[in-house]
């Protein structure tokens, strides 16, 4: 056990799964000798060889097709899309092909692919690096979308994703890579897919969130505690398909809910969660659902990030609004 | 005057020629390229082409009767499709486009399943583990990038297989076309990329796709060999494909093959009318080049083919088609609960709930 950053936890997971399963492959742009643009695959090519960890030509769609073909030949691909803003180039491979292959082949083939991709704001990247596009891929039946919020979950969820015979999009928030350390076991372990976590227990209001907004929500919950508002924070972890049961169980207890995402209000998965609550939990509600999300513009120019991205103050305000509703 | 002679550069880049073995009368015009096929093999290949032509005629009728669904006609492309497939091995991996059902049938898909695929039934795509193929790909170009992956997987597995994949002339304009050949080239992976150039992508003539005078020369952009072959000439297609297979299986990297061919029918039977964009003169010109006519002449001269033999193949095809349609008719209706169960190996809670809901509904409907 040692304190590790999220990026270290991710590298550990990749390392241990490469050792655990000799069919696992890592490939992408600059993931080999260079060790990845964030060092997520640092040292892995040296340790496992170029047959297992290798660079590809610069073409995301080709990487998607390569993954599908390799998976059908019995390999377990863990490709990387350098930044998730580049997902548009590979949208057919993800949404048109790999998410549907098991279904279209009547269950006769599986595609055990885990696509890793960094995203997320707060680190002043150039255009189309930080966009939260998880809402797009969350709409494809047949693929899971996983977004860890901390080093412990990052490792356990990634190992689960790699071992899954269903395709997984594993989205890594860039701001979380090195912003804090946490106790992470050295040995291999899994965190289950499809299950949200209660990141903080509370009784007055439920905050449902994921990714970097989990930390903001926990900060907000600390502030709210000083005002005697007890907030329960749900970290979705798998954002598609949703763990609706955990959300509803919390809502049943608190009666109030704030949905928090970094994506624009018209994007992300907040709308989907609101609809699930409206369908299955409306009688638990003591106040209307509130949403904290980014404005409906394209992702901001670097210098404007702090004005644009949702933060703990926005969450505190939203929680107070639903708490005061009678 | 420029110091760089662009016209000379262009002329060098465009120096591709079409390979041929049989002329339109079935005469051998290139002995060097004549394939080493036994009499039985020659007869078998001819039988496959006649069988496929019969299937096309019957499938068109069945579609008109509403007994088949999506269907992309194949008449005219028998040499391109069947002779290329004939050069491959049973365990090579086939990635077909939506017009490439004849190759799939020869590679092991049952006729009944191909009819179910046409109708839109999941059972048509339930491939046994030993069937080294994917269902016909609808997204033009996607099969190309996937072929690069299959080929790299084969290379890593050292299985000695080869991946082979088909697209049309229009498909060469796609990004995935280029990425597929380029990836396979960069990884030196065992793949054969076939471009069946039938002159039209629905209504758009080949010349509107690209200024390149051949499609084979697009291989140069990937640094791999490209070959253009008479796609109405079964022996030329077979020879080129077989040579490509040997070359790529030996670890030399992929090959691109352009077959010059024609479809006598419409693009698909989903409402396309070729009279809008094709002349009778053009149709007649290509019918003179018919792949069956010239193989028939060649084999008849060798005393390997006769009207009786041909009629026997046609009758057998019709009988098999009749049986397969009956089997397709008898296939149980699809269930939404099965679709849900096939979407993931491990079901998340939304799927579990919907499976339960649909099973209840399906039980009520049956009761």
XYZ file of C-alpha atoms in Angstrom:
693
model
C 0.000 0.000 0.000
C 1.296 3.390 -0.953
C -0.042 6.810 -1.805
C -0.370 7.082 -5.561
C -1.619 9.518 -8.144
C -4.381 8.433 -10.528
C -1.960 8.193 -13.439
C 0.266 5.870 -11.395
C -2.742 3.757 -10.469
C -3.637 3.495 -14.167
C -0.096 2.488 -15.132
C -0.120 -0.133 -12.362
C -3.384 -1.570 -13.661
C -2.041 -1.774 -17.222
C 1.224 -3.302 -16.021
C -0.499 -5.945 -13.911
C -2.967 -6.890 -16.637
C -0.183 -7.170 -19.227
C 1.474 -9.600 -16.809
C -1.799 -11.382 -16.034
C -2.996 -11.964 -19.624
C -0.535 -12.448 -22.469
C -3.313 -11.719 -24.979
C -3.641 -8.125 -23.782
C -2.242 -5.483 -26.139
C -1.692 -1.746 -25.686
C -1.440 0.493 -28.736
C -2.067 4.034 -29.873
C -0.237 7.192 -30.813
C 3.025 7.545 -28.837
C 2.135 4.926 -26.223
C 5.228 2.811 -26.918
C 8.744 4.108 -26.528
C 7.460 7.516 -25.453
C 5.299 5.990 -22.718
C 2.266 8.060 -23.675
C 1.764 11.816 -23.734
C 0.804 11.625 -20.016
C 3.212 8.759 -19.206
C 0.285 6.417 -18.588
C 2.124 3.626 -20.411
C 5.585 4.625 -19.183
C 8.036 1.730 -19.149
C 5.527 -0.829 -20.414
C 7.056 -1.337 -23.852
C 10.496 -1.812 -22.287
C 9.048 -4.403 -19.911
C 6.705 -6.321 -22.252
C 8.177 -5.712 -25.699
C 7.021 -4.108 -28.898
C 4.701 -7.004 -29.692
C 2.532 -6.127 -26.685
C 2.857 -2.332 -26.445
C 3.212 -0.504 -29.748
C 2.727 2.744 -31.603
C 0.307 3.148 -34.493
C 0.059 5.518 -37.440
C -1.733 8.755 -36.616
C -5.307 7.825 -37.471
C -7.987 7.271 -34.845
C -10.390 5.438 -37.135
C -7.629 3.021 -38.082
C -6.962 2.438 -34.380
C -10.638 1.601 -33.903
C -10.632 -0.854 -36.806
C -7.362 -2.363 -35.611
C -8.924 -2.976 -32.191
C -11.963 -4.731 -33.656
C -9.860 -6.939 -35.912
C -7.401 -7.850 -33.158
C -10.231 -8.676 -30.763
C -11.779 -10.993 -33.356
C -8.425 -12.748 -33.641
C -8.431 -13.575 -29.938
C -6.499 -10.607 -28.591
C -7.573 -8.272 -25.785
C -6.907 -4.761 -27.104
C -6.489 -1.743 -24.848
C -6.104 1.057 -27.412
C -5.680 4.714 -26.542
C -7.281 7.746 -28.156
C -4.809 10.509 -27.308
C -7.529 13.020 -26.367
C -11.229 12.250 -26.346
C -11.907 15.330 -28.464
C -10.505 13.228 -31.307
C -13.267 10.634 -30.865
C -15.155 12.104 -33.822
C -12.582 10.480 -36.111
C -13.355 7.055 -34.688
C -17.072 7.391 -34.015
C -18.038 4.702 -36.528
C -15.637 2.151 -35.075
C -17.077 2.818 -31.603
C -20.755 3.529 -32.177
C -21.276 1.883 -35.552
C -19.155 -1.202 -35.070
C -17.741 -2.352 -31.732
C -20.764 -1.464 -29.587
C -22.977 -3.469 -31.968
C -20.832 -6.460 -32.886
C -22.060 -8.841 -30.198
C -25.663 -7.943 -30.978
C -25.316 -7.998 -34.762
C -23.622 -11.385 -34.639
C -26.426 -12.802 -32.520
C -24.132 -13.262 -29.524
C -21.655 -15.379 -31.513
C -18.688 -13.007 -31.004
C -17.456 -10.815 -28.142
C -15.244 -7.752 -28.440
C -13.146 -7.463 -25.254
C -11.831 -3.977 -26.029
C -11.065 -1.202 -23.533
C -10.518 2.204 -25.108
C -8.629 4.591 -22.842
C -8.909 8.320 -23.497
C -8.059 11.443 -21.493
C -10.520 14.347 -21.338
C -11.575 17.085 -18.962
C -10.919 20.708 -18.187
C -8.902 22.829 -15.833
C -5.447 22.304 -17.299
C -5.464 24.917 -20.096
C -5.231 22.590 -23.055
C -5.577 23.732 -26.665
C -8.818 23.253 -28.587
C -10.689 19.927 -28.549
C -8.590 18.287 -25.847
C -10.782 18.856 -22.799
C -14.329 18.496 -24.145
C -16.661 16.277 -22.151
C -18.116 14.081 -24.901
C -19.174 11.152 -22.723
C -22.825 11.954 -23.447
C -22.341 11.039 -27.114
C -20.934 7.592 -26.451
C -23.310 6.993 -23.524
C -26.063 6.732 -26.143
C -24.633 3.642 -27.840
C -26.226 0.426 -26.595
C -23.641 -2.319 -26.177
C -20.753 -0.318 -24.781
C -19.994 0.785 -21.235
C -18.662 4.225 -20.377
C -16.524 4.332 -17.239
C -15.204 7.532 -15.635
C -13.098 7.094 -12.483
C -12.791 9.962 -10.017
C -9.897 8.809 -7.808
C -6.761 6.635 -7.899
C -8.267 3.641 -6.052
C -11.254 3.338 -8.359
C -9.116 4.132 -11.411
C -7.026 1.019 -10.883
C -9.820 -1.337 -9.903
C -12.203 -0.147 -12.608
C -9.546 -0.362 -15.313
C -8.714 -3.953 -14.365
C -12.431 -4.807 -14.457
C -12.794 -3.061 -17.824
C -9.871 -4.935 -19.347
C -11.164 -8.288 -18.067
C -14.673 -7.595 -19.364
C -15.561 -9.319 -22.624
C -17.794 -6.375 -23.497
C -16.311 -3.175 -24.932
C -15.596 -0.342 -22.491
C -14.764 3.318 -22.987
C -12.578 4.290 -20.071
C -12.331 8.083 -19.780
C -9.554 9.596 -17.688
C -9.957 13.149 -16.448
C -6.705 15.010 -17.080
C -7.034 17.255 -14.043
C -7.276 14.199 -11.807
C -4.128 12.552 -13.196
C -1.715 14.145 -10.726
C -3.732 16.544 -8.590
C -3.818 14.335 -5.496
C -2.560 11.058 -4.071
C -4.466 8.339 -2.335
C -3.792 4.944 -0.786
C -3.792 2.366 -3.579
C -2.979 -1.307 -2.976
C 0.099 -2.534 -4.829
C -1.530 -5.830 -5.678
C -4.186 -6.396 -8.285
C -7.859 -5.886 -7.337
C -11.088 -5.045 -9.124
C -13.817 -2.466 -8.612
C -17.106 -3.659 -10.138
C -18.451 -2.112 -13.321
C -22.087 -0.927 -13.415
C -22.063 0.081 -9.745
C -22.120 3.597 -8.416
C -20.395 4.361 -5.101
C -21.608 6.427 -2.206
C -18.599 8.744 -1.922
C -20.040 10.449 1.145
C -23.106 9.559 3.154
C -25.728 12.168 3.958
C -29.407 12.580 4.713
C -30.663 15.898 3.362
C -29.813 15.977 -0.314
C -28.335 13.640 -2.943
C -25.626 14.894 -5.270
C -25.192 12.619 -8.285
C -21.954 13.188 -10.152
C -18.870 11.680 -11.828
C -15.326 12.490 -12.896
C -13.691 15.670 -11.642
C -17.014 16.915 -10.307
C -16.874 14.273 -7.557
C -14.079 16.218 -5.834
C -15.956 19.482 -6.320
C -19.063 17.860 -4.857
C -17.151 16.562 -1.837
C -15.726 20.060 -1.271
C -19.247 21.433 -1.544
C -20.517 18.817 0.918
C -17.880 19.910 3.456
C -19.005 23.521 3.094
C -22.677 22.538 3.340
C -22.017 20.545 6.514
C -21.041 23.797 8.199
C -24.537 25.062 7.379
C -26.020 21.840 8.774
C -26.925 20.459 5.375
C -25.974 16.798 5.108
C -25.252 15.961 1.462
C -24.899 12.430 0.134
C -22.512 12.252 -2.829
C -23.024 9.485 -5.391
C -20.059 8.821 -7.682
C -21.519 7.065 -10.716
C -18.199 5.495 -11.869
C -19.972 3.703 -14.740
C -21.983 6.458 -16.376
C -23.568 4.287 -19.045
C -25.530 2.175 -18.520
C -26.579 3.913 -15.314
C -26.816 2.424 -11.842
C -30.309 3.814 -11.362
C -30.956 1.668 -8.253
C -28.232 3.354 -6.201
C -29.436 6.798 -7.268
C -33.054 6.006 -6.347
C -32.107 4.429 -3.007
C -30.316 7.620 -2.029
C -33.116 9.832 -3.299
C -35.644 7.807 -1.320
C -33.692 8.723 1.805
C -33.032 12.404 1.072
C -35.945 13.501 -1.155
C -33.813 16.108 -2.899
C -31.333 15.788 -5.738
C -28.712 17.843 -7.538
C -27.149 16.458 -10.718
C -23.599 17.661 -11.292
C -21.553 17.323 -14.461
C -18.691 19.166 -16.096
C -20.264 18.791 -19.553
C -22.611 21.378 -20.997
C -26.196 21.218 -19.786
C -27.417 19.817 -23.112
C -24.643 17.172 -23.056
C -23.337 14.679 -20.480
C -25.722 12.262 -18.761
C -27.611 14.639 -16.432
C -30.682 14.685 -18.651
C -30.809 10.888 -18.694
C -30.554 10.701 -14.896
C -33.293 13.322 -14.546
C -35.536 11.255 -16.801
C -34.881 8.071 -14.779
C -35.792 9.950 -11.602
C -38.912 11.406 -13.222
C -39.989 7.921 -14.305
C -39.098 5.925 -11.225
C -38.601 8.267 -8.312
C -40.857 11.267 -8.757
C -42.826 10.460 -5.612
C -39.624 10.669 -3.552
C -38.996 14.250 -4.623
C -39.622 17.061 -2.143
C -38.155 19.637 -4.547
C -37.552 19.897 -8.291
C -34.377 18.308 -9.649
C -31.517 20.823 -9.941
C -28.676 20.545 -12.389
C -25.170 21.951 -12.242
C -23.536 21.901 -15.660
C -21.456 24.026 -17.994
C -23.034 26.633 -20.256
C -24.235 25.470 -23.661
C -21.314 26.840 -25.652
C -18.407 24.935 -27.173
C -15.647 24.239 -24.656
C -14.080 27.581 -23.643
C -10.862 29.240 -24.720
C -8.139 28.334 -22.211
C -8.078 31.567 -20.257
C -11.820 31.429 -19.662
C -11.916 27.905 -18.202
C -12.321 28.966 -14.591
C -15.285 31.198 -15.429
C -16.927 28.500 -17.470
C -16.346 25.203 -15.662
C -18.794 24.293 -12.896
C -17.258 24.285 -9.402
C -18.054 23.663 -5.743
C -19.623 27.109 -5.305
C -22.112 26.320 -8.051
C -22.887 23.027 -6.336
C -23.366 24.694 -2.921
C -25.761 27.178 -4.503
C -27.765 24.448 -6.222
C -27.977 22.349 -3.050
C -29.189 25.360 -1.074
C -31.796 26.044 -3.709
C -33.262 22.528 -3.516
C -32.904 22.464 0.272
C -34.882 25.642 0.683
C -37.671 24.549 -1.636
C -40.899 23.775 0.194
C 9.082 27.121 -67.373
C 9.070 25.182 -64.145
C 12.211 23.343 -63.137
C 9.980 20.474 -62.074
C 8.290 18.495 -64.820
C 4.939 17.807 -63.179
C 3.520 16.205 -66.318
C 6.338 13.644 -66.324
C 5.793 12.912 -62.629
C 2.083 12.408 -63.257
C 2.746 10.131 -66.224
C 5.047 7.964 -64.094
C 2.500 7.753 -61.281
C -0.197 6.738 -63.742
C 1.668 3.883 -65.368
C -0.710 1.039 -64.529
C -2.048 -1.560 -66.926
C -4.856 -4.094 -66.796
C -3.887 -7.755 -66.561
C -5.816 -10.260 -68.653
C -5.627 -13.984 -69.429
C -8.755 -14.670 -71.479
C -10.103 -12.326 -74.099
C -13.808 -11.856 -74.754
C -13.915 -14.983 -76.942
C -12.275 -17.192 -74.366
C -8.900 -17.212 -76.100
C -5.778 -17.207 -73.925
C -3.930 -13.948 -74.508
C -1.389 -14.238 -71.721
C 0.045 -17.728 -71.206
C 2.423 -16.548 -68.483
C -0.490 -15.674 -66.245
C -2.513 -18.819 -67.002
C -3.255 -20.368 -63.591
C -2.227 -23.866 -62.675
C -5.744 -25.246 -62.217
C -6.740 -28.862 -62.786
C -9.662 -29.733 -65.043
C -11.772 -30.453 -62.001
C -10.876 -27.119 -60.467
C -11.682 -25.255 -63.656
C -15.055 -26.985 -63.793
C -15.677 -26.286 -60.134
C -14.912 -22.583 -60.551
C -17.219 -22.384 -63.564
C -19.939 -24.175 -61.607
C -19.589 -21.654 -58.778
C -19.995 -18.764 -61.194
C -23.049 -20.293 -62.884
C -24.481 -21.098 -59.469
C -23.973 -17.473 -58.405
C -25.613 -16.123 -61.585
C -28.589 -18.367 -60.907
C -28.755 -17.164 -57.328
C -28.785 -13.571 -58.543
C -31.699 -14.243 -60.901
C -33.653 -16.153 -58.282
C -32.887 -13.720 -55.466
C -34.112 -10.847 -57.605
C -37.390 -12.727 -58.199
C -37.715 -13.581 -54.514
C -37.122 -9.941 -53.602
C -39.827 -8.841 -56.031
C -42.186 -11.344 -54.423
C -41.375 -9.904 -51.020
C -39.713 -13.150 -49.918
C -36.288 -11.497 -49.541
C -35.363 -8.086 -48.194
C -32.170 -6.139 -48.833
C -30.426 -7.418 -51.924
C -27.482 -6.009 -53.906
C -27.337 -7.668 -57.355
C -24.166 -9.501 -58.339
C -24.681 -10.513 -62.012
C -21.610 -9.510 -63.998
C -19.284 -9.738 -61.015
C -18.947 -13.532 -60.878
C -15.307 -13.594 -61.971
C -14.369 -10.812 -59.600
C -16.184 -12.408 -56.668
C -15.919 -16.167 -57.122
C -12.512 -16.447 -58.802
C -10.909 -14.186 -56.201
C -12.463 -16.231 -53.423
C -11.429 -19.475 -55.143
C -7.774 -18.490 -54.766
C -8.098 -18.217 -51.001
C -7.894 -20.947 -48.375
C -10.801 -22.211 -46.289
C -9.422 -20.705 -43.077
C -8.481 -17.307 -44.518
C -10.505 -14.471 -43.013
C -13.119 -12.835 -45.247
C -14.447 -9.314 -44.628
C -17.195 -8.790 -47.218
C -19.057 -5.666 -48.210
C -22.821 -5.745 -48.662
C -22.557 -7.014 -52.283
C -20.174 -9.834 -51.369
C -22.598 -12.529 -50.264
C -21.448 -15.005 -52.980
C -17.951 -15.136 -51.461
C -19.440 -15.661 -47.991
C -21.512 -18.574 -49.280
C -18.447 -20.252 -50.766
C -16.536 -19.538 -47.566
C -19.030 -21.435 -45.420
C -22.100 -19.342 -44.677
C -25.272 -21.330 -45.322
C -27.649 -20.122 -48.005
C -30.442 -20.099 -45.451
C -28.447 -17.729 -43.270
C -27.724 -15.431 -46.197
C -31.470 -15.236 -46.863
C -32.106 -14.498 -43.195
C -29.506 -11.718 -43.385
C -31.310 -10.306 -46.423
C -34.624 -10.370 -44.585
C -33.174 -8.835 -41.429
C -33.017 -11.760 -39.025
C -30.270 -12.055 -36.402
C -29.855 -15.801 -37.004
C -28.371 -14.912 -40.389
C -25.394 -13.398 -38.582
C -24.850 -16.136 -35.991
C -21.465 -17.360 -37.187
C -20.017 -20.616 -35.871
C -16.532 -20.191 -34.393
C -14.907 -21.920 -37.358
C -16.421 -19.519 -39.906
C -13.553 -17.105 -40.458
C -15.618 -14.181 -41.680
C -17.711 -11.220 -40.664
C -21.237 -10.497 -41.886
C -21.563 -8.165 -44.902
C -20.488 -4.670 -43.902
C -22.890 -1.822 -44.600
C -20.602 1.064 -43.614
C -18.448 1.492 -46.706
C -14.797 1.434 -45.699
C -15.231 0.020 -42.185
C -14.325 -3.465 -43.406
C -10.978 -2.053 -44.599
C -9.759 -0.780 -41.220
C -11.053 -3.945 -39.586
C -9.177 -6.052 -42.132
C -5.952 -4.355 -41.052
C -6.719 -5.464 -37.484
C -7.608 -9.006 -38.502
C -4.397 -9.207 -40.527
C -2.277 -7.924 -37.646
C -3.971 -10.454 -35.343
C -3.163 -13.213 -37.830
C 0.438 -12.063 -37.974
C 0.695 -12.107 -34.180
C -0.942 -15.542 -34.040
C 1.432 -16.836 -36.741
C -1.484 -18.876 -38.072
C -0.509 -18.544 -41.716
C -3.931 -17.178 -42.610
C -4.584 -14.155 -44.794
C -7.300 -11.506 -44.401
C -9.167 -10.562 -47.576
C -11.624 -7.751 -47.922
C -13.755 -6.175 -50.618
C -15.052 -2.723 -51.398
C -16.311 -0.953 -54.512
C -14.997 1.908 -56.631
C -16.877 4.539 -54.629
C -15.484 3.088 -51.418
C -11.947 4.053 -52.410
C -12.847 7.678 -51.636
C -13.434 6.899 -47.968
C -10.914 7.744 -45.260
C -11.183 4.218 -43.867
C -10.132 2.829 -47.252
C -6.854 4.699 -47.066
C -6.339 4.112 -43.336
C -6.949 0.385 -43.770
C -4.375 -0.136 -46.522
C -1.930 2.218 -44.839
C -2.163 0.489 -41.441
C -1.751 -2.951 -43.007
C 1.241 -1.612 -44.908
C 2.865 -0.045 -41.846
C 2.406 -3.297 -39.890
C 3.369 -5.466 -42.872
C 0.250 -7.470 -42.177
C -1.071 -10.307 -44.380
C -4.071 -8.711 -46.103
C -5.473 -8.532 -49.613
C -7.593 -5.475 -50.307
C -9.875 -5.985 -53.299
C -11.534 -3.057 -55.053
C -14.345 -4.192 -57.321
C -14.594 -1.327 -59.734
C -17.932 -1.717 -61.506
C -17.856 1.821 -62.839
C -20.609 3.244 -60.674
C -21.262 4.016 -57.017
C -25.061 3.997 -57.250
C -25.390 6.706 -59.927
C -21.985 8.343 -59.644
C -19.500 7.257 -62.318
C -16.003 6.222 -61.310
C -14.435 9.337 -62.841
C -16.286 11.525 -60.358
C -14.655 9.714 -57.430
C -11.063 10.616 -58.268
C -8.788 12.046 -60.919
C -6.596 8.946 -60.603
C -6.887 6.945 -63.856
C -6.769 3.645 -61.967
C -7.800 2.707 -58.458
C -4.968 0.192 -58.165
C -2.453 3.028 -58.090
C -3.906 4.208 -54.774
C -1.759 1.428 -53.301
C 1.226 3.708 -53.874
C -0.017 6.049 -51.134
C 0.355 3.158 -48.695
C 3.642 1.986 -50.177
C 2.210 -1.390 -51.135
C 1.813 -3.127 -54.502
C -1.317 -2.416 -56.522
C -2.552 -4.520 -59.431
C -5.337 -3.848 -61.909
C -6.982 -6.885 -63.420
C -9.761 -7.605 -65.894
C -12.532 -8.372 -63.431
C -14.610 -10.147 -66.090
C -11.814 -12.673 -66.588
C -11.969 -15.429 -63.992
C -8.542 -16.821 -64.810
C -6.822 -13.451 -64.526
C -8.587 -12.651 -61.253
C -7.679 -16.070 -59.859
C -4.031 -15.791 -60.895
C -3.569 -12.322 -59.463
C -5.340 -13.206 -56.238
C -3.360 -16.403 -55.793
C -0.086 -14.585 -56.381
C -1.146 -11.902 -53.919
C -1.971 -14.557 -51.364
C 1.446 -16.147 -51.684
C 3.155 -12.770 -51.514
C 1.329 -11.536 -48.431
C 1.365 -14.899 -46.594
C 5.158 -14.917 -47.011
C 5.391 -11.829 -44.796
C 5.783 -9.172 -47.482
C 2.823 -7.062 -46.418
C -0.526 -6.337 -48.059
C -1.593 -6.071 -51.709
C -4.313 -3.969 -53.342
C -6.164 -5.483 -56.304
C -8.540 -3.555 -58.540
C -10.933 -5.692 -60.574
C -12.566 -3.956 -63.550
C -16.080 -5.289 -63.611
C -19.712 -4.371 -64.079
C -23.067 -5.010 -62.446
C -25.819 -5.698 -64.912
C -28.518 -4.976 -62.365
C -29.258 -1.936 -60.236
C -27.149 -0.888 -57.231
C -29.641 -2.579 -54.918
C -33.241 -3.678 -55.263
C -34.291 -0.911 -52.891
C -35.570 1.396 -55.624
C -32.462 2.198 -57.661
C -33.131 2.645 -61.412
C -29.909 2.422 -63.460
C -31.685 3.777 -66.550
C -31.258 7.200 -64.973
C -27.476 7.051 -65.228
C -26.498 4.189 -67.541
C -27.075 3.715 -71.271
C -28.132 0.531 -73.041
C -24.962 0.857 -75.137
C -22.829 0.653 -72.005
C -24.776 -2.349 -70.701
C -24.386 -4.101 -74.076
C -20.686 -3.367 -74.188
C -20.152 -5.040 -70.828
C -22.450 -7.947 -71.634
C -20.070 -8.759 -74.476
C -17.378 -9.082 -71.850
C -19.484 -11.407 -69.691
C -17.332 -13.585 -67.407
C -19.512 -16.648 -67.978
C -19.441 -16.353 -71.775
C -15.692 -16.337 -72.017
C -15.130 -19.099 -69.439
C -17.821 -21.134 -71.167
C -15.993 -20.764 -74.493
C -12.656 -21.580 -72.911
C -13.900 -24.674 -71.113
C -16.052 -25.920 -73.987
C -13.008 -25.817 -76.261
C -11.202 -27.965 -73.682
C -14.243 -30.281 -73.613
C -14.758 -29.518 -69.927
C -18.146 -27.823 -70.175
C -21.456 -28.417 -71.918
C -25.004 -27.179 -71.946
C -26.035 -30.232 -69.946
C -23.462 -29.529 -67.270
C -24.590 -25.940 -67.043
C -28.263 -26.893 -66.853
C -27.483 -29.336 -64.077
C -25.809 -26.585 -62.044
C -28.731 -24.224 -62.633
C -31.272 -26.851 -61.602
C -29.327 -27.741 -58.501
C -29.007 -24.079 -57.547
C -32.744 -23.588 -57.937
C -33.426 -26.607 -55.759
C -31.013 -25.426 -53.038
C -32.554 -21.967 -53.140
C -36.041 -23.406 -52.776
C -34.965 -25.436 -49.765
C -33.126 -22.516 -48.171
C -36.119 -20.207 -48.525
C -38.296 -22.878 -46.904
C -35.794 -23.137 -44.038
C -35.705 -19.370 -43.693
C -39.513 -19.347 -43.558
C -39.427 -21.981 -40.807
C -36.917 -20.059 -38.681
C -38.513 -18.948 -35.404
C -39.527 -15.300 -35.189
C -37.059 -13.026 -33.433
C -37.538 -11.949 -29.842
C -36.634 -8.559 -28.441
C -35.590 -10.328 -25.239
C -32.911 -12.153 -27.263
C -31.679 -8.881 -28.732
C -31.329 -7.532 -25.215
C -29.532 -10.666 -24.051
C -27.077 -10.397 -26.947
C -26.187 -6.747 -26.415
C -23.768 -7.476 -23.548
C -22.170 -10.635 -22.210
C -22.748 -9.368 -18.652
C -26.046 -7.533 -18.448
C -26.218 -4.141 -16.747
C -29.361 -3.329 -14.755
C -31.259 -1.488 -17.499
C -30.877 -4.533 -19.756
C -31.869 -6.954 -16.969
C -35.022 -4.965 -16.360
C -35.896 -4.777 -20.050
C -35.226 -8.498 -20.562
C -37.678 -9.242 -17.743
C -40.260 -6.826 -19.191
C -40.008 -8.261 -22.698
C -40.069 -11.861 -21.517
C -43.325 -11.137 -19.706
C -44.722 -9.484 -22.813
C -43.545 -12.312 -25.080
C -45.044 -14.952 -22.754
C -48.358 -13.081 -22.776
C -48.314 -12.873 -26.581
C -47.691 -16.618 -26.845
C -50.328 -17.507 -24.271
